[in-house]
Structures are given as C-alpha cells and as structure tokens.
PDB file of C-alpha atoms in Angstrom:
ATOM      1  CA  MET A  12      -7.895  -9.873  13.551  1.00 80.00           C
ATOM      2  CA  ASN A  13      -6.957 -13.494  13.831  1.00 92.00           C
ATOM      3  CA  GLU A  14      -3.364 -14.661  14.002  1.00 94.00           C
ATOM      4  CA  ALA A  15      -3.405 -16.154  10.492  1.00 92.00           C
ATOM      5  CA  THR A  16      -4.444 -12.818   8.966  1.00 94.00           C
ATOM      6  CA  LYS A  17      -1.828 -10.935  10.977  1.00 95.00           C
ATOM      7  CA  GLN A  18       0.854 -13.397   9.872  1.00 96.00           C
ATOM      8  CA  ARG A  19      -0.266 -13.073   6.255  1.00 96.00           C
ATOM      9  CA  ILE A  20      -0.060  -9.268   6.396  1.00 97.00           C
ATOM     10  CA  ASP A  21       3.344  -9.477   8.119  1.00 96.00           C
ATOM     11  CA  GLU A  22       4.609 -11.650   5.277  1.00 97.00           C
ATOM     12  CA  LEU A  23       3.201  -9.343   2.589  1.00 97.00           C
ATOM     13  CA  VAL A  24       4.757  -6.183   4.030  1.00 96.00           C
ATOM     14  CA  THR A  25       8.043  -7.913   4.873  1.00 95.00           C
ATOM     15  CA  ASN A  26       8.554  -9.810   1.627  1.00 95.00           C
ATOM     16  CA  ASN A  27       7.609  -6.969  -0.735  1.00 95.00           C
ATOM     17  CA  PRO A  28       9.747  -3.808  -0.623  1.00 94.00           C
ATOM     18  CA  VAL A  29       6.764  -1.673  -1.695  1.00 96.00           C
ATOM     19  CA  MET A  30       3.366  -3.148  -0.844  1.00 97.00           C
ATOM     20  CA  VAL A  31       0.048  -1.511  -1.717  1.00 97.00           C
ATOM     21  CA  PHE A  32      -3.230  -2.675  -0.185  1.00 98.00           C
ATOM     22  CA  MET A  33      -5.896  -1.294  -2.479  1.00 97.00           C
ATOM     23  CA  LYS A  34      -9.334  -1.689  -3.994  1.00 97.00           C
ATOM     24  CA  GLY A  35      -8.795  -3.579  -7.234  1.00 96.00           C
ATOM     25  CA  ASP A  36      -5.399  -4.181  -8.721  1.00 95.00           C
ATOM     26  CA  ARG A  37      -2.740  -2.175 -10.519  1.00 94.00           C
ATOM     27  CA  TYR A  38      -4.421  -2.792 -13.877  1.00 95.00           C
ATOM     28  CA  PHE A  39      -7.953  -2.040 -12.714  1.00 95.00           C
ATOM     29  CA  PRO A  40      -8.110   0.117  -9.591  1.00 95.00           C
ATOM     30  CA  GLN A  41     -11.657   0.188  -8.294  1.00 95.00           C
ATOM     31  CA  CYS A  42     -11.584   3.530  -6.504  1.00 95.00           C
ATOM     32  CA  GLY A  43     -10.090   6.898  -7.327  1.00 96.00           C
ATOM     33  CA  PHE A  44      -7.773   6.933  -4.329  1.00 97.00           C
ATOM     34  CA  SER A  45      -6.264   3.567  -5.224  1.00 97.00           C
ATOM     35  CA  GLY A  46      -5.915   4.715  -8.830  1.00 97.00           C
ATOM     36  CA  THR A  47      -4.092   7.856  -7.747  1.00 97.00           C
ATOM     37  CA  VAL A  48      -1.549   5.853  -5.719  1.00 97.00           C
ATOM     38  CA  ILE A  49      -0.914   3.572  -8.695  1.00 97.00           C
ATOM     39  CA  GLN A  50      -0.445   6.556 -11.017  1.00 96.00           C
ATOM     40  CA  ILE A  51       2.071   8.098  -8.627  1.00 96.00           C
ATOM     41  CA  LEU A  52       4.067   4.866  -8.321  1.00 95.00           C
ATOM     42  CA  GLU A  53       3.966   4.354 -12.098  1.00 94.00           C
ATOM     43  CA  ASN A  54       5.110   7.943 -12.719  1.00 92.00           C
ATOM     44  CA  LEU A  55       8.121   7.258 -10.511  1.00 92.00           C
ATOM     45  CA  GLY A  56       8.847   3.942 -12.216  1.00 90.00           C
ATOM     46  CA  ALA A  57       8.542   2.158  -8.892  1.00 91.00           C
ATOM     47  CA  GLN A  58       8.282  -1.585  -8.598  1.00 92.00           C
ATOM     48  CA  TYR A  59       5.515  -2.587  -6.242  1.00 94.00           C
ATOM     49  CA  THR A  60       3.142  -5.355  -5.292  1.00 96.00           C
ATOM     50  CA  THR A  61      -0.587  -4.966  -4.761  1.00 97.00           C
ATOM     51  CA  ALA A  62      -3.214  -6.840  -2.769  1.00 97.00           C
ATOM     52  CA  ASP A  63      -6.898  -6.446  -3.614  1.00 97.00           C
ATOM     53  CA  ILE A  64      -8.783  -6.019  -0.356  1.00 96.00           C
ATOM     54  CA  LEU A  65     -12.182  -6.170  -2.104  1.00 96.00           C
ATOM     55  CA  SER A  66     -11.743  -9.836  -2.889  1.00 95.00           C
ATOM     56  CA  ASP A  67     -10.722 -10.718   0.670  1.00 94.00           C
ATOM     57  CA  PRO A  68     -12.920  -9.488   3.576  1.00 92.00           C
ATOM     58  CA  GLU A  69     -10.460 -10.741   6.233  1.00 94.00           C
ATOM     59  CA  LEU A  70      -7.605  -8.845   4.614  1.00 94.00           C
ATOM     60  CA  ARG A  71      -9.813  -5.765   4.202  1.00 94.00           C
ATOM     61  CA  GLN A  72     -10.594  -5.568   7.911  1.00 94.00           C
ATOM     62  CA  GLY A  73      -7.233  -6.934   9.035  1.00 95.00           C
ATOM     63  CA  ILE A  74      -5.130  -4.299   7.277  1.00 96.00           C
ATOM     64  CA  LYS A  75      -7.095  -1.512   8.956  1.00 94.00           C
ATOM     65  CA  GLU A  76      -6.407  -3.027  12.364  1.00 95.00           C
ATOM     66  CA  TYR A  77      -2.801  -3.829  11.489  1.00 95.00           C
ATOM     67  CA  SER A  78      -1.997  -0.211  10.642  1.00 94.00           C
ATOM     68  CA  ASN A  79      -4.587   1.417  12.886  1.00 93.00           C
ATOM     69  CA  TRP A  80      -5.503   3.397   9.785  1.00 93.00           C
ATOM     70  CA  PRO A  81      -9.153   3.356   8.677  1.00 93.00           C
ATOM     71  CA  THR A  82      -8.903   3.928   4.947  1.00 94.00           C
ATOM     72  CA  ILE A  83      -7.689   2.201   1.795  1.00 96.00           C
ATOM     73  CA  PRO A  84      -5.290   2.339  -0.032  1.00 97.00           C
ATOM     74  CA  GLN A  85      -2.407   1.753   2.333  1.00 97.00           C
ATOM     75  CA  VAL A  86       1.234   1.783   1.242  1.00 97.00           C
ATOM     76  CA  TYR A  87       4.090   0.057   3.079  1.00 97.00           C
ATOM     77  CA  VAL A  88       7.756   0.556   2.262  1.00 96.00           C
ATOM     78  CA  GLN A  89      10.220  -1.935   3.682  1.00 93.00           C
ATOM     79  CA  GLY A  90       7.636  -3.113   6.173  1.00 93.00           C
ATOM     80  CA  LYS A  91       6.761   0.356   7.448  1.00 94.00           C
ATOM     81  CA  PHE A  92       3.432   2.035   6.932  1.00 96.00           C
ATOM     82  CA  VAL A  93       3.860   5.203   4.853  1.00 96.00           C
ATOM     83  CA  GLY A  94       0.223   6.242   4.473  1.00 95.00           C
ATOM     84  CA  GLY A  95      -2.730   6.408   2.164  1.00 96.00           C
ATOM     85  CA  CYS A  96      -3.537   8.416  -0.931  1.00 97.00           C
ATOM     86  CA  ASP A  97      -3.339  11.880   0.632  1.00 96.00           C
ATOM     87  CA  ILE A  98       0.075  11.254   2.199  1.00 97.00           C
ATOM     88  CA  MET A  99       1.435   9.648  -0.983  1.00 97.00           C
ATOM     89  CA  ARG A 100       0.147  12.592  -3.030  1.00 97.00           C
ATOM     90  CA  GLU A 101       1.683  15.083  -0.590  1.00 97.00           C
ATOM     91  CA  LEU A 102       5.068  13.314  -0.586  1.00 97.00           C
ATOM     92  CA  TYR A 103       4.980  13.147  -4.388  1.00 96.00           C
ATOM     93  CA  THR A 104       4.023  16.825  -4.775  1.00 97.00           C
ATOM     94  CA  ARG A 105       6.801  17.915  -2.416  1.00 97.00           C
ATOM     95  CA  GLY A 106       9.304  15.733  -4.290  1.00 95.00           C
ATOM     96  CA  GLU A 107      10.004  13.601  -1.227  1.00 96.00           C
ATOM     97  CA  LEU A 108       8.520  10.303  -2.384  1.00 95.00           C
ATOM     98  CA  PRO A 109      11.557   9.141  -4.403  1.00 93.00           C
ATOM     99  CA  THR A 110      13.625   9.476  -1.236  1.00 93.00           C
ATOM    100  CA  VAL A 111      11.078   7.432   0.709  1.00 93.00           C
ATOM    101  CA  LEU A 112      11.000   4.733  -1.966  1.00 92.00           C
ATOM    102  CA  GLU A 113      14.713   4.660  -2.811  1.00 87.00           C
ATOM    103  CA  PRO A 114      15.924   2.272  -0.089  1.00 74.00           C
ATOM    104  CA  ALA A 115      13.158  -0.168  -0.950  1.00 73.00           C
ATOM    105  CA  LEU A 116      13.897  -0.050  -4.622  1.00 70.00           C
ATOM    106  CA  LYS A 117      17.571  -0.792  -4.029  1.00 65.00           C
ATOM    107  CA  ALA A 118      16.764  -3.819  -1.844  1.00 58.00           C
TER     108      ALA A 118
END
C-alpha cells in the first residue's frame, strides 16, 4: 500500500465515527455481507459513512492491508477496526453492538 492510500484510509477512519468499507453503497450494497452490515446499522439507527471499494482498486487492496483482514465489509468505530459481517452479526445478536457503537454515536 502506498503512503497516499494509507493516509486516505487514516483520514476516513479518523474523521468518521462509524466507517464502513463495503461493496457498493448504503443504498445499493453489491454483496450479501455488505447488505447485512447495512441492515444491522440501520436497525440500530446508527449514523455511518460508507466507502465503495469496488469503484476504487487501491482502496480495495489498501483496506485489507491496513486492517490485516482479508474480507469486505470492514467496520471501524472511532478509528478502531471492529470486524466484518460475521463479527457485526454476532455482536448484534448478543445485544453488544449498541454498546460498541454508543461512544462513536455520541462523538
């Protein structure tokens, strides 16, 4: 990953309390996993920002290296990597996701 891509990702995860790197966007997710994450966030009434990795090959590869996580979607809360679809679904099912999101939503 080049320095410009790293800096761009740093800015996205730092400047957006809840940042979702996904395939497609919130209005038209282009994979089931990305769609599931959006549904979970919408069900919780969360405010979030998305970045479409399909339209940006550098971002697509860069975010995988940045997090050392091979799959998309990826969710960051207050600059920290939370996980992908399975982790978000697990946190939501256990009722823990509102607690994870709460500090970001108050910021």
